[in-house]
Tab-separated table of C-alpha atoms in Angstrom:
chain	number	residue	atom	x	y	z
A	1	UNK	CA	-7.504	118.771	55.080
A	2	UNK	CA	-3.983	117.494	54.523
A	3	UNK	CA	-5.206	113.887	54.616
A	4	UNK	CA	-7.787	114.648	51.888
A	5	UNK	CA	-5.091	116.174	49.695
A	6	UNK	CA	-2.896	113.102	50.158
A	7	UNK	CA	-5.822	110.836	49.216
A	8	UNK	CA	-6.423	112.831	46.027
A	9	UNK	CA	-2.736	112.603	45.110
A	10	UNK	CA	-2.804	108.841	45.625
A	11	UNK	CA	-5.849	108.572	43.330
A	12	UNK	CA	-4.096	110.369	40.471
A	13	UNK	CA	-2.882	108.052	37.671
A	14	UNK	CA	0.843	107.398	37.602
A	15	UNK	CA	1.009	108.053	33.840
A	16	UNK	CA	0.974	111.352	31.985
A	17	UNK	CA	-0.898	110.245	28.832
A	18	UNK	CA	-3.355	107.397	28.299
A	19	UNK	CA	-1.344	106.100	25.307
A	20	UNK	CA	2.339	106.953	25.043
A	21	UNK	CA	4.336	105.881	21.985
A	22	UNK	CA	8.034	106.694	22.006
A	23	UNK	CA	10.566	106.100	19.201
A	24	UNK	CA	8.518	103.222	17.746
A	25	UNK	CA	10.415	101.337	15.047
A	26	UNK	CA	8.797	98.496	13.087
A	27	UNK	CA	10.532	96.672	10.241
A	28	UNK	CA	9.780	93.883	7.795
A	29	UNK	CA	12.719	91.607	7.069
A	30	UNK	CA	12.548	90.267	3.516
A	31	UNK	CA	15.212	88.692	1.260
A	32	UNK	CA	15.850	92.066	-0.389
A	33	UNK	CA	16.619	93.702	2.960
A	34	UNK	CA	15.013	95.520	5.889
A	35	UNK	CA	11.922	97.575	5.161
A	36	UNK	CA	11.606	100.280	7.832
A	37	UNK	CA	7.841	100.771	7.733
A	38	UNK	CA	7.766	102.807	10.956
A	39	UNK	CA	10.965	104.626	11.838
A	40	UNK	CA	11.075	106.483	15.141
A	41	UNK	CA	7.438	107.537	15.636
A	42	UNK	CA	6.618	109.354	18.885
A	43	UNK	CA	3.148	110.552	19.864
A	44	UNK	CA	0.626	110.580	22.716
A	45	UNK	CA	-3.143	110.135	22.894
A	46	UNK	CA	-5.322	111.160	25.830
A	47	UNK	CA	-8.770	109.876	26.743
A	48	UNK	CA	-11.534	111.845	25.092
A	49	UNK	CA	-9.267	112.909	22.214
A	50	UNK	CA	-9.147	111.875	18.559
A	51	UNK	CA	-5.755	111.624	16.851
A	52	UNK	CA	-5.711	111.567	13.058
A	53	UNK	CA	-2.912	109.907	11.078
A	54	UNK	CA	-2.746	110.933	7.422
A	55	UNK	CA	-0.436	110.197	4.528
A	56	UNK	CA	-0.237	108.368	1.229
A	57	UNK	CA	-0.432	104.587	0.922
A	58	UNK	CA	2.813	103.039	2.107
A	59	UNK	CA	3.652	105.826	4.549
A	60	UNK	CA	3.383	103.550	7.603
A	61	UNK	CA	-0.089	104.409	8.933
A	62	UNK	CA	-1.574	100.903	9.088
A	63	UNK	CA	1.678	99.345	10.315
A	64	UNK	CA	1.600	101.853	13.180
A	65	UNK	CA	-1.919	100.640	14.059
A	66	UNK	CA	-0.920	96.977	13.907
A	67	UNK	CA	2.119	97.732	16.070
A	68	UNK	CA	-0.121	99.283	18.730
A	69	UNK	CA	-2.286	96.154	18.712
A	70	UNK	CA	0.777	93.822	18.550
A	71	UNK	CA	-0.756	91.915	15.626
A	72	UNK	CA	2.102	92.120	13.128
A	73	UNK	CA	2.437	89.071	10.919
A	74	UNK	CA	5.748	87.537	9.844
A	75	UNK	CA	8.181	88.962	8.712
A	76	UNK	CA	7.091	92.143	10.555
A	77	UNK	CA	8.668	92.898	13.908
A	78	UNK	CA	8.908	95.750	16.400
A	79	UNK	CA	12.662	96.360	16.588
A	80	UNK	CA	12.660	99.246	19.058
A	81	UNK	CA	10.717	101.824	20.981
A	82	UNK	CA	8.024	101.824	23.625
A	83	UNK	CA	4.220	101.562	23.667
A	84	UNK	CA	2.607	102.317	27.020
A	85	UNK	CA	-1.117	102.048	27.753
A	86	UNK	CA	-2.095	103.615	31.075
A	87	UNK	CA	1.582	103.505	32.001
A	88	UNK	CA	1.904	99.775	31.242
A	89	UNK	CA	4.531	98.711	28.704
A	90	UNK	CA	3.030	96.625	25.883
A	91	UNK	CA	6.180	95.862	23.883
A	92	UNK	CA	7.474	92.478	24.980
A	93	UNK	CA	4.312	91.608	26.920
A	94	UNK	CA	3.402	87.860	26.827
A	95	UNK	CA	0.708	86.886	24.332
A	96	UNK	CA	-1.645	85.794	27.119
A	97	UNK	CA	-1.527	89.267	28.663
A	98	UNK	CA	-1.935	90.951	25.274
A	99	UNK	CA	-5.052	88.848	24.611
A	100	UNK	CA	-6.662	90.381	27.706
A	101	UNK	CA	-5.935	93.885	26.437
A	102	UNK	CA	-7.129	93.387	22.860
A	103	UNK	CA	-10.866	93.831	22.497
A	104	UNK	CA	-11.472	95.043	26.030
A	105	UNK	CA	-8.914	97.852	26.278
A	106	UNK	CA	-7.983	98.339	22.614
A	107	UNK	CA	-10.113	97.548	19.563
A	108	UNK	CA	-9.456	98.033	15.881
A	109	UNK	CA	-11.640	98.537	12.816
A	110	UNK	CA	-9.749	96.909	9.964
A	111	UNK	CA	-9.378	98.447	6.548
A	112	UNK	CA	-10.588	95.447	4.547
A	113	UNK	CA	-13.796	93.896	5.919
A	114	UNK	CA	-13.989	91.343	3.089
A	115	UNK	CA	-11.055	89.373	4.522
A	116	UNK	CA	-11.386	90.229	8.221
A	117	UNK	CA	-14.360	87.993	9.026
A	118	UNK	CA	-14.234	84.192	9.169
A	119	UNK	CA	-16.279	82.851	6.215
A	120	UNK	CA	-17.289	79.596	7.957
A	121	UNK	CA	-18.935	81.184	11.014
A	122	UNK	CA	-22.103	83.236	11.183
A	123	UNK	CA	-21.961	86.939	11.951
A	124	UNK	CA	-23.726	86.339	15.261
A	125	UNK	CA	-21.200	83.701	16.295
A	126	UNK	CA	-18.277	86.063	15.694
A	127	UNK	CA	-19.800	89.084	17.438
A	128	UNK	CA	-20.939	86.997	20.422
A	129	UNK	CA	-17.466	85.494	20.744
A	130	UNK	CA	-15.903	88.960	21.051
A	131	UNK	CA	-18.491	90.018	23.630
A	132	UNK	CA	-18.152	86.892	25.776
A	133	UNK	CA	-14.358	87.057	25.721
A	134	UNK	CA	-13.927	90.732	26.557
A	135	UNK	CA	-17.182	92.200	27.905
A	136	UNK	CA	-17.817	92.198	31.638
A	137	UNK	CA	-20.929	93.259	33.560
A	138	UNK	CA	-20.856	94.661	37.101
A	139	UNK	CA	-23.536	93.140	39.322
A	140	UNK	CA	-24.352	93.649	43.033
A	141	UNK	CA	-23.363	90.863	45.377
A	142	UNK	CA	-22.718	89.983	49.010
A	143	UNK	CA	-19.053	89.916	49.952
A	144	UNK	CA	-18.126	87.458	52.678
A	145	UNK	CA	-15.861	88.914	55.349
A	146	UNK	CA	-14.290	86.751	58.064
A	147	UNK	CA	-12.877	88.349	61.212
A	148	UNK	CA	-12.143	87.235	64.751
A	149	UNK	CA	-13.594	88.556	67.961
A	150	UNK	CA	-11.746	89.227	71.219
A	151	UNK	CA	-11.855	85.542	72.156
A	152	UNK	CA	-10.369	84.435	68.847
A	153	UNK	CA	-13.610	83.050	67.440
A	154	UNK	CA	-14.415	83.455	63.774
A	155	UNK	CA	-17.058	86.043	62.935
A	156	UNK	CA	-18.596	85.874	59.453
A	157	UNK	CA	-20.326	88.946	58.071
A	158	UNK	CA	-21.641	89.868	54.640
A	159	UNK	CA	-21.271	93.306	53.089
A	160	UNK	CA	-22.860	94.773	49.995
A	161	UNK	CA	-20.467	94.951	47.063
A	162	UNK	CA	-20.041	94.423	43.334
A	163	UNK	CA	-18.333	91.862	41.133
A	164	UNK	CA	-17.609	91.456	37.423
A	165	UNK	CA	-19.200	88.548	35.602
A	166	UNK	CA	-19.025	87.253	32.050
A	167	UNK	CA	-22.147	87.828	29.958
A	168	UNK	CA	-24.493	84.940	29.277
A	169	UNK	CA	-25.168	83.851	25.712
A	170	UNK	CA	-28.511	85.694	25.815
A	171	UNK	CA	-26.859	88.895	27.048
A	172	UNK	CA	-24.201	88.591	24.334
A	173	UNK	CA	-26.883	88.014	21.715
A	174	UNK	CA	-28.895	91.036	22.903
A	175	UNK	CA	-25.752	93.187	22.838
A	176	UNK	CA	-24.941	92.012	19.297
A	177	UNK	CA	-28.456	92.931	18.135
A	178	UNK	CA	-28.145	96.335	19.804
A	179	UNK	CA	-24.816	97.061	18.064
A	180	UNK	CA	-26.086	96.017	14.636
A	181	UNK	CA	-29.025	98.386	15.068
A	182	UNK	CA	-26.640	101.172	16.048
A	183	UNK	CA	-24.637	100.836	12.824
A	184	UNK	CA	-27.769	100.834	10.678
A	185	UNK	CA	-28.256	97.163	9.780
A	186	UNK	CA	-31.926	96.240	9.416
A	187	UNK	CA	-33.441	92.999	10.747
A	188	UNK	CA	-30.476	92.346	13.076
A	189	UNK	CA	-31.977	89.133	14.529
A	190	UNK	CA	-32.034	87.631	11.033
A	191	UNK	CA	-28.591	88.986	10.106
A	192	UNK	CA	-26.937	87.284	13.084
A	193	UNK	CA	-27.713	83.901	11.483
A	194	UNK	CA	-26.148	84.813	8.130
A	195	UNK	CA	-22.600	84.257	6.858
A	196	UNK	CA	-20.176	86.959	5.633
A	197	UNK	CA	-20.605	86.026	1.953
A	198	UNK	CA	-24.280	87.033	2.191
A	199	UNK	CA	-23.395	90.696	2.852
A	200	UNK	CA	-22.137	93.499	0.645
A	201	UNK	CA	-18.839	95.241	1.325
A	202	UNK	CA	-20.550	98.176	2.994
A	203	UNK	CA	-22.594	95.912	5.265
A	204	UNK	CA	-19.464	93.979	6.261
A	205	UNK	CA	-17.719	97.220	7.171
A	206	UNK	CA	-20.624	98.154	9.427
A	207	UNK	CA	-20.442	94.730	11.075
A	208	UNK	CA	-16.712	95.232	11.703
A	209	UNK	CA	-17.448	98.585	13.360
A	210	UNK	CA	-20.118	96.943	15.529
A	211	UNK	CA	-17.633	94.262	16.606
A	212	UNK	CA	-15.000	96.861	17.511
A	213	UNK	CA	-17.412	98.936	19.587
A	214	UNK	CA	-19.399	96.149	21.247
A	215	UNK	CA	-17.051	95.902	24.261
A	216	UNK	CA	-16.773	99.677	24.698
A	217	UNK	CA	-12.946	99.832	24.505
A	218	UNK	CA	-10.825	102.584	26.051
A	219	UNK	CA	-8.856	103.009	22.811
A	220	UNK	CA	-10.358	102.572	19.346
A	221	UNK	CA	-8.070	102.342	16.320
A	222	UNK	CA	-10.019	103.041	13.135
A	223	UNK	CA	-8.006	102.043	10.063
A	224	UNK	CA	-9.939	103.562	7.148
A	225	UNK	CA	-13.315	102.775	8.805
A	226	UNK	CA	-15.450	104.110	5.942
A	227	UNK	CA	-13.539	102.681	2.960
A	228	UNK	CA	-16.375	100.594	1.505
A	229	UNK	CA	-19.276	102.882	2.402
A	230	UNK	CA	-21.142	105.450	0.336
A	231	UNK	CA	-21.029	109.119	1.320
A	232	UNK	CA	-24.299	109.115	3.274
A	233	UNK	CA	-23.389	106.063	5.332
A	234	UNK	CA	-19.866	107.446	5.838
A	235	UNK	CA	-21.304	110.472	7.604
A	236	UNK	CA	-23.554	108.274	9.760
A	237	UNK	CA	-20.713	105.955	10.788
A	238	UNK	CA	-18.345	108.808	11.610
A	239	UNK	CA	-21.084	110.499	13.613
A	240	UNK	CA	-21.675	107.201	15.447
A	241	UNK	CA	-17.975	106.806	16.305
A	242	UNK	CA	-17.795	110.404	17.468
A	243	UNK	CA	-20.944	110.134	19.624
A	244	UNK	CA	-19.746	106.920	21.315
A	245	UNK	CA	-16.296	108.456	21.806
A	246	UNK	CA	-17.796	111.482	23.553
A	247	UNK	CA	-20.184	109.376	25.610
A	248	UNK	CA	-17.481	107.010	26.871
A	249	UNK	CA	-14.568	109.425	26.790
A	250	UNK	CA	-12.441	106.897	24.937
A	251	UNK	CA	-9.361	107.719	22.886
A	252	UNK	CA	-9.504	107.262	19.109
A	253	UNK	CA	-6.711	106.879	16.563
A	254	UNK	CA	-8.233	107.582	13.140
A	255	UNK	CA	-6.234	106.523	10.074
A	256	UNK	CA	-7.568	107.915	6.828
A	257	UNK	CA	-6.828	109.424	3.409
A	258	UNK	CA	-9.817	111.749	3.711
A	259	UNK	CA	-8.478	115.081	4.921
A	260	UNK	CA	-12.017	116.400	5.235
A	261	UNK	CA	-12.794	113.745	7.845
A	262	UNK	CA	-9.617	114.666	9.727
A	263	UNK	CA	-10.488	118.369	9.721
A	264	UNK	CA	-13.981	117.693	11.063
A	265	UNK	CA	-13.298	115.039	13.710
A	266	UNK	CA	-9.700	115.145	14.918
A	267	UNK	CA	-8.240	117.144	17.770
A	268	UNK	CA	-4.651	116.482	16.724
A	269	UNK	CA	-3.108	115.342	13.438
A	270	UNK	CA	0.174	113.686	12.537
A	271	UNK	CA	1.379	113.511	8.940
A	272	UNK	CA	3.480	110.482	7.969
A	273	UNK	CA	5.750	109.909	4.994
A	274	UNK	CA	8.336	107.206	4.437
A	275	UNK	CA	7.711	105.684	7.864
A	276	UNK	CA	8.423	108.940	9.721
A	277	UNK	CA	6.249	111.638	11.256
A	278	UNK	CA	7.073	114.770	9.246
A	279	UNK	CA	4.601	117.166	10.867
A	280	UNK	CA	2.281	117.182	13.868
A	281	UNK	CA	-0.119	119.639	15.449
A	282	UNK	CA	-3.729	120.534	16.042
A	283	UNK	CA	-6.143	120.172	13.131
A	284	UNK	CA	-6.363	123.954	12.734
A	285	UNK	CA	-2.570	124.328	12.640
A	286	UNK	CA	-2.086	121.560	10.076
A	287	UNK	CA	-4.826	122.793	7.753
A	288	UNK	CA	-4.375	126.554	8.036
A	289	UNK	CA	-0.676	126.835	8.830
A	290	UNK	CA	1.145	123.863	7.212
A	291	UNK	CA	4.934	124.040	7.262
A	292	UNK	CA	6.177	120.816	5.696
A	293	UNK	CA	6.263	120.711	1.897
A	294	UNK	CA	4.584	117.284	1.883
A	295	UNK	CA	1.657	118.544	3.979
A	296	UNK	CA	1.310	121.513	1.642
A	297	UNK	CA	1.257	119.126	-1.317
A	298	UNK	CA	-1.503	117.024	0.241
A	299	UNK	CA	-3.644	120.102	0.846
A	300	UNK	CA	-3.074	121.425	-2.701
A	301	UNK	CA	-4.297	118.150	-4.162
A	302	UNK	CA	-7.787	118.245	-2.613
A	303	UNK	CA	-10.737	120.354	-3.813
A	304	UNK	CA	-11.969	123.213	-1.621
A	305	UNK	CA	-14.496	126.030	-1.906
A	306	UNK	CA	-11.663	128.364	-2.903
A	307	UNK	CA	-10.218	126.342	-5.805
A	308	UNK	CA	-13.364	125.132	-7.562
A	309	UNK	CA	-12.319	126.805	-10.826
A	310	UNK	CA	-8.670	125.835	-10.599
A	311	UNK	CA	-6.848	122.717	-11.702
A	312	UNK	CA	-5.798	120.544	-8.766
A	313	UNK	CA	-2.044	120.112	-8.331
A	314	UNK	CA	-1.074	116.513	-7.514
A	315	UNK	CA	2.196	115.581	-5.825
A	316	UNK	CA	4.590	114.636	-8.618
A	317	UNK	CA	6.493	111.342	-8.699
A	318	UNK	CA	5.813	108.009	-7.061
A	319	UNK	CA	5.652	106.978	-3.425
A	320	UNK	CA	9.057	106.360	-1.872
A	321	UNK	CA	10.687	102.928	-2.037
A	322	UNK	CA	11.332	102.035	1.608
A	323	UNK	CA	14.156	99.697	0.554
A	324	UNK	CA	16.038	102.559	-1.086
A	325	UNK	CA	15.475	105.563	1.136
A	326	UNK	CA	17.584	108.672	0.503
A	327	UNK	CA	20.091	109.601	3.172
A	328	UNK	CA	18.196	112.788	3.986
A	329	UNK	CA	14.494	113.638	3.848
A	330	UNK	CA	12.409	110.864	2.261
A	331	UNK	CA	10.242	113.423	0.453
A	332	UNK	CA	13.183	115.289	-1.138
A	333	UNK	CA	13.102	113.396	-4.515
A	334	UNK	CA	9.498	114.604	-5.033
A	335	UNK	CA	9.731	118.008	-3.367
A	336	UNK	CA	9.639	120.990	-5.814
A	337	UNK	CA	11.619	123.127	-3.341
A	338	UNK	CA	14.211	120.534	-2.310
A	339	UNK	CA	17.725	121.764	-1.534
A	340	UNK	CA	20.969	119.803	-1.650
A	341	UNK	CA	21.021	119.396	2.094
A	342	UNK	CA	17.586	117.760	1.947
A	343	UNK	CA	19.171	114.805	0.127
A	344	UNK	CA	22.117	114.563	2.511
A	345	UNK	CA	20.678	115.047	5.983
A	346	UNK	CA	17.377	114.428	7.729
A	347	UNK	CA	16.008	117.637	9.296
A	348	UNK	CA	15.495	117.937	13.033
A	349	UNK	CA	11.990	118.462	14.376
A	350	UNK	CA	11.457	122.174	15.038
A	351	UNK	CA	8.810	123.800	17.180
A	352	UNK	CA	6.477	126.073	15.205
A	353	UNK	CA	4.446	126.887	18.316
A	354	UNK	CA	3.325	125.099	21.459
A	355	UNK	CA	0.937	122.846	19.517
A	356	UNK	CA	2.753	122.472	16.181
A	357	UNK	CA	6.042	120.788	15.175
A	358	UNK	CA	7.641	120.192	11.789
A	359	UNK	CA	10.699	118.431	10.307
A	360	UNK	CA	11.585	120.395	7.168
A	361	UNK	CA	14.659	122.378	6.043
A	362	UNK	CA	12.411	124.748	4.106
A	363	UNK	CA	10.821	125.793	7.378
A	364	UNK	CA	14.306	126.262	8.860
A	365	UNK	CA	15.174	128.477	5.887
A	366	UNK	CA	11.970	130.444	6.400
A	367	UNK	CA	12.973	131.124	10.000
A	368	UNK	CA	16.484	132.130	8.932
A	369	UNK	CA	15.166	134.564	6.316
A	370	UNK	CA	13.029	136.176	9.016
A	371	UNK	CA	16.028	136.482	11.304
A	372	UNK	CA	14.445	134.112	13.837
A	373	UNK	CA	17.081	131.394	13.496
A	374	UNK	CA	20.818	131.607	14.050
A	375	UNK	CA	23.276	129.383	12.206
A	376	UNK	CA	24.719	127.155	14.870
A	377	UNK	CA	25.822	124.136	12.873
A	378	UNK	CA	26.921	123.118	9.418
A	379	UNK	CA	23.513	121.819	8.331
A	380	UNK	CA	21.812	125.153	8.975
A	381	UNK	CA	24.688	126.993	7.307
A	382	UNK	CA	24.278	124.858	4.180
A	383	UNK	CA	20.537	125.559	4.260
A	384	UNK	CA	21.096	129.299	4.064
A	385	UNK	CA	23.842	129.168	1.418
A	386	UNK	CA	22.178	126.775	-0.966
A	387	UNK	CA	18.873	128.668	-0.862
A	388	UNK	CA	16.334	127.267	-3.268
A	389	UNK	CA	18.753	125.400	-5.535
A	390	UNK	CA	17.187	122.322	-7.149
A	391	UNK	CA	18.053	118.884	-5.846
A	392	UNK	CA	20.558	117.076	-7.990
């Protein structure tokens, strides 16, 4: 009994989460200065779960995805933090090792399909290349085992076993046809012989999704996967991603502007602004119990069944300039409830409940007004004294 328990303990993975990102910092170094596109992001993703990343354009969502894949172009660079996949550190890994992980372990659906495919190769050539590089099939085989008998003579035996082999061109072609059918492209045999310029934007997006899913990755990063598709096809593609995710138990990081998609598909949500995560929690917590003023602004700006006869309230002002960030909260220049301390100091992340965290002084003030927060430092004391005074 004890031996069985020890065997089970040895079989347990040595990592806590499938994907662990800690204090990730990614910057772009340009003549005007350092642009901190991702500044201290920390989050985890488990297999079988879908994590949604939402925020305005320029908030750092796509750069986070490219950092996970290690495909940042110059002058972008990861300047700090850790990215662990199944307990293995990816930051600083040689390019040859990263090439083995991309496609097979991690795949990405890019935001712009028009520029993501090579215009001088056929669609079939590009999909087959991905399959033959990263896809492996397990086939039965005889494993040769050499031992020695009591007299020291070699004894050769063969045992039944399995080995991984690369797909043949025919297998890769059949898999490509199967994936194109899955994403709703008609006459897939004919389409494989065509070039990217012969497809519409929506068709190209579906091809990109087929390429990302063809090797059945453990982690799928979907960067605006339905950007160029009409509403009907959007629903089909999202349903396809969700069905494959459930079937394979893979982890998904979904980056989108569509809060409706996030509410329907995602298990957890993180809200980004100015390169930082300002709020995180389950989808229900974020949508029905938002605490950060930016999250509240995003939700006020979308139509719902309850505000059909009301005028939508957009977030005032322009997106933050990452070269000229305020000393405090990046959202404070646009926040209607900003206090003086919001401009001077960045708020700490506070626990709302076991599945919800928020970085906002207004939430700290809310706790203080309820008597649930004691003033233990100068920043909290300033929060209570300044109340709801307007930012200067």
